[in-house]
Amino acid sequence: MTRALIVVDVQRDFCEGGNVPVGGGADRARAIAELIQGPERGSWTRVIATRDHHIDPGDHFSKHPDFDHSFPVHCVAGSDGSEFHSAFAPAVAAGAVDEVFFKGAHSASKSGFEGFSEDGTPLADWLHDRGVDAVDVVGIATDHCVKATALDAVRAGFATRVLLDYTAGVAPHTTAAAITELTEAGVELAGSPVVKANA
């Protein structure tokens, strides 16, 4: 199989100190940076990263969020919070990431497969064009955008695996539910989920 790594939303607003922080996010940012710059990088023919890039996402932003469909304002295009976390950004700058996909300009867009490269290419098309037929998924958060990305990867025909050691979940119960949903969808799981107290 030709395998790619999808790094989901390792952005400042999703790590400690951000607008919608996930406990352990900064640690996962560092771990993922080490992963894609170390010897394991040879496991993937391509490494891509996704970014929330909200301009006007409608009711995805709320003053009274339910933390499922609606959230506090986060990852607004051009804001500091939308940037890659400082532990991960240098790996991107050094060329360890082949392409970045932006999602959610005018919608919630939890899945990386709703994202587009700067030239407007959808993620699935970009991967298919490069002969990729299997993906590994890591990033933030296990129970939201990582889950949505992995489920869409299966729907798009990719053999899909989530590397749980390189994800951060929001809460134990939602992470457990996400793992069940992923398993039932045929997603392979490797490692153990990282769930810490909310940042």
mmCIF file of N, CA and C in Angstrom, residues 115-166:
data_model
loop_
_atom_site.group_PDB
_atom_site.id
_atom_site.type_symbol
_atom_site.label_atom_id
_atom_site.label_comp_id
_atom_site.label_asym_id
_atom_site.label_seq_id
_atom_site.Cartn_x
_atom_site.Cartn_y
_atom_site.Cartn_z
ATOM 1 N N GLY A 115 -11.559 19.769 3.362
ATOM 2 C CA GLY A 115 -10.568 20.807 3.151
ATOM 3 C C GLY A 115 -10.033 20.858 1.733
ATOM 4 N N PHE A 116 -9.372 21.979 1.436
ATOM 5 C CA PHE A 116 -8.800 22.220 0.116
ATOM 6 C C PHE A 116 -7.380 22.756 0.275
ATOM 7 N N SER A 117 -6.518 22.378 -0.662
ATOM 8 C CA SER A 117 -5.180 22.958 -0.704
ATOM 9 C C SER A 117 -5.288 24.402 -1.180
ATOM 10 N N GLU A 118 -4.182 25.120 -1.154
ATOM 11 C CA GLU A 118 -4.219 26.528 -1.576
ATOM 12 C C GLU A 118 -4.655 26.684 -3.024
ATOM 13 N N ASP A 119 -4.423 25.664 -3.864
ATOM 14 C CA ASP A 119 -4.865 25.764 -5.254
ATOM 15 C C ASP A 119 -6.279 25.238 -5.466
ATOM 16 N N GLY A 120 -6.978 24.895 -4.358
ATOM 17 C CA GLY A 120 -8.370 24.493 -4.452
ATOM 18 C C GLY A 120 -8.624 23.012 -4.646
ATOM 19 N N THR A 121 -7.595 22.175 -4.523
ATOM 20 C CA THR A 121 -7.757 20.732 -4.703
ATOM 21 C C THR A 121 -8.295 20.085 -3.436
ATOM 22 N N PRO A 122 -9.379 19.309 -3.524
ATOM 23 C CA PRO A 122 -9.878 18.592 -2.342
ATOM 24 C C PRO A 122 -8.874 17.530 -1.885
ATOM 25 N N LEU A 123 -8.895 17.246 -0.594
ATOM 26 C CA LEU A 123 -7.927 16.304 -0.018
ATOM 27 C C LEU A 123 -7.981 14.937 -0.690
ATOM 28 N N ALA A 124 -9.175 14.370 -0.861
ATOM 29 C CA ALA A 124 -9.271 13.030 -1.442
ATOM 30 C C ALA A 124 -8.673 13.004 -2.845
ATOM 31 N N ASP A 125 -8.967 14.022 -3.643
ATOM 32 C CA ASP A 125 -8.423 14.075 -5.003
ATOM 33 C C ASP A 125 -6.905 14.171 -4.976
ATOM 34 N N TRP A 126 -6.387 14.989 -4.069
ATOM 35 C CA TRP A 126 -4.935 15.172 -3.966
ATOM 36 C C TRP A 126 -4.250 13.844 -3.642
ATOM 37 N N LEU A 127 -4.817 13.106 -2.711
ATOM 38 C CA LEU A 127 -4.238 11.814 -2.335
ATOM 39 C C LEU A 127 -4.351 10.804 -3.472
ATOM 40 N N HIS A 128 -5.530 10.705 -4.088
ATOM 41 C CA HIS A 128 -5.717 9.760 -5.193
ATOM 42 C C HIS A 128 -4.770 10.068 -6.349
ATOM 43 N N ASP A 129 -4.575 11.351 -6.632
ATOM 44 C CA ASP A 129 -3.696 11.750 -7.733
ATOM 45 C C ASP A 129 -2.260 11.307 -7.504
ATOM 46 N N ARG A 130 -1.900 11.064 -6.254
ATOM 47 C CA ARG A 130 -0.536 10.656 -5.910
ATOM 48 C C ARG A 130 -0.446 9.168 -5.585
ATOM 49 N N GLY A 131 -1.479 8.447 -5.925
ATOM 50 C CA GLY A 131 -1.456 6.999 -5.775
ATOM 51 C C GLY A 131 -1.602 6.495 -4.367
ATOM 52 N N VAL A 132 -2.063 7.344 -3.462
ATOM 53 C CA VAL A 132 -2.232 6.943 -2.063
ATOM 54 C C VAL A 132 -3.496 6.108 -1.926
ATOM 55 N N ASP A 133 -3.376 4.963 -1.247
ATOM 56 C CA ASP A 133 -4.559 4.132 -1.010
ATOM 57 C C ASP A 133 -4.763 3.789 0.461
ATOM 58 N N ALA A 134 -3.886 4.302 1.334
ATOM 59 C CA ALA A 134 -4.016 4.066 2.777
ATOM 60 C C ALA A 134 -3.567 5.314 3.518
ATOM 61 N N VAL A 135 -4.235 5.606 4.638
ATOM 62 C CA VAL A 135 -3.867 6.784 5.420
ATOM 63 C C VAL A 135 -3.790 6.448 6.902
ATOM 64 N N ASP A 136 -2.878 7.125 7.582
ATOM 65 C CA ASP A 136 -2.830 7.156 9.036
ATOM 66 C C ASP A 136 -3.284 8.546 9.458
ATOM 67 N N VAL A 137 -4.030 8.623 10.547
ATOM 68 C CA VAL A 137 -4.569 9.900 11.012
ATOM 69 C C VAL A 137 -4.108 10.151 12.443
ATOM 70 N N VAL A 138 -3.631 11.380 12.690
ATOM 71 C CA VAL A 138 -3.206 11.808 14.027
ATOM 72 C C VAL A 138 -3.707 13.234 14.239
ATOM 73 N N GLY A 139 -3.597 13.741 15.477
ATOM 74 C CA GLY A 139 -3.905 15.146 15.700
ATOM 75 C C GLY A 139 -4.933 15.401 16.779
ATOM 76 N N ILE A 140 -5.660 16.507 16.619
ATOM 77 C CA ILE A 140 -6.572 17.023 17.635
ATOM 78 C C ILE A 140 -7.933 17.307 16.989
ATOM 79 N N ALA A 141 -9.009 16.904 17.582
ATOM 80 C CA ALA A 141 -9.137 16.081 18.778
ATOM 81 C C ALA A 141 -9.663 14.714 18.366
ATOM 82 N N THR A 142 -9.272 13.706 19.114
ATOM 83 C CA THR A 142 -9.654 12.329 18.809
ATOM 84 C C THR A 142 -11.153 12.187 18.600
ATOM 85 N N ASP A 143 -11.932 12.831 19.456
ATOM 86 C CA ASP A 143 -13.378 12.659 19.473
ATOM 87 C C ASP A 143 -14.133 13.653 18.600
ATOM 88 N N HIS A 144 -13.413 14.470 17.848
ATOM 89 C CA HIS A 144 -14.064 15.426 16.947
ATOM 90 C C HIS A 144 -13.447 15.337 15.543
ATOM 91 N N CYS A 145 -12.446 16.172 15.277
ATOM 92 C CA CYS A 145 -11.943 16.269 13.902
ATOM 93 C C CYS A 145 -11.113 15.062 13.459
ATOM 94 N N VAL A 146 -10.412 14.431 14.386
ATOM 95 C CA VAL A 146 -9.693 13.200 14.028
ATOM 96 C C VAL A 146 -10.699 12.115 13.642
ATOM 97 N N LYS A 147 -11.723 11.958 14.474
ATOM 98 C CA LYS A 147 -12.760 10.959 14.171
ATOM 99 C C LYS A 147 -13.415 11.244 12.830
ATOM 100 N N ALA A 148 -13.838 12.477 12.606
ATOM 101 C CA ALA A 148 -14.525 12.824 11.360
ATOM 102 C C ALA A 148 -13.635 12.593 10.148
ATOM 103 N N THR A 149 -12.358 12.920 10.274
ATOM 104 C CA THR A 149 -11.423 12.728 9.163
ATOM 105 C C THR A 149 -11.234 11.248 8.854
ATOM 106 N N ALA A 150 -11.086 10.439 9.898
ATOM 107 C CA ALA A 150 -10.892 9.001 9.687
ATOM 108 C C ALA A 150 -12.131 8.360 9.078
ATOM 109 N N LEU A 151 -13.316 8.751 9.541
ATOM 110 C CA LEU A 151 -14.545 8.186 8.979
ATOM 111 C C LEU A 151 -14.703 8.567 7.507
ATOM 112 N N ASP A 152 -14.371 9.802 7.166
ATOM 113 C CA ASP A 152 -14.457 10.220 5.762
ATOM 114 C C ASP A 152 -13.388 9.541 4.915
ATOM 115 N N ALA A 153 -12.240 9.244 5.503
ATOM 116 C CA ALA A 153 -11.198 8.518 4.762
ATOM 117 C C ALA A 153 -11.697 7.148 4.341
ATOM 118 N N VAL A 154 -12.392 6.459 5.254
ATOM 119 C CA VAL A 154 -12.975 5.157 4.927
ATOM 120 C C VAL A 154 -14.001 5.314 3.806
ATOM 121 N N ARG A 155 -14.853 6.310 3.931
ATOM 122 C CA ARG A 155 -15.892 6.541 2.914
ATOM 123 C C ARG A 155 -15.272 6.836 1.542
ATOM 124 N N ALA A 156 -14.100 7.456 1.554
ATOM 125 C CA ALA A 156 -13.425 7.797 0.303
ATOM 126 C C ALA A 156 -12.619 6.630 -0.265
ATOM 127 N N GLY A 157 -12.633 5.494 0.437
ATOM 128 C CA GLY A 157 -12.002 4.293 -0.085
ATOM 129 C C GLY A 157 -10.591 4.032 0.380
ATOM 130 N N PHE A 158 -10.125 4.778 1.363
ATOM 131 C CA PHE A 158 -8.766 4.570 1.878
ATOM 132 C C PHE A 158 -8.768 3.562 3.027
ATOM 133 N N ALA A 159 -7.800 2.669 3.038
ATOM 134 C CA ALA A 159 -7.550 1.865 4.228
ATOM 135 C C ALA A 159 -7.069 2.833 5.305
ATOM 136 N N THR A 160 -7.732 2.815 6.464
ATOM 137 C CA THR A 160 -7.534 3.904 7.424
ATOM 138 C C THR A 160 -7.135 3.379 8.784
ATOM 139 N N ARG A 161 -6.154 4.059 9.365
ATOM 140 C CA ARG A 161 -5.678 3.723 10.705
ATOM 141 C C ARG A 161 -5.527 5.021 11.501
ATOM 142 N N VAL A 162 -5.922 5.008 12.768
ATOM 143 C CA VAL A 162 -5.694 6.139 13.659
ATOM 144 C C VAL A 162 -4.601 5.746 14.651
ATOM 145 N N LEU A 163 -3.567 6.570 14.733
ATOM 146 C CA LEU A 163 -2.461 6.334 15.664
ATOM 147 C C LEU A 163 -2.785 7.080 16.963
ATOM 148 N N LEU A 164 -3.427 6.379 17.879
ATOM 149 C CA LEU A 164 -3.983 7.014 19.064
ATOM 150 C C LEU A 164 -2.930 7.657 19.962
ATOM 151 N N ASP A 165 -1.705 7.143 19.950
ATOM 152 C CA ASP A 165 -0.643 7.743 20.757
ATOM 153 C C ASP A 165 -0.344 9.175 20.323
ATOM 154 N N TYR A 166 -0.761 9.527 19.126
ATOM 155 C CA TYR A 166 -0.485 10.853 18.564
ATOM 156 C C TYR A 166 -1.761 11.659 18.394
#
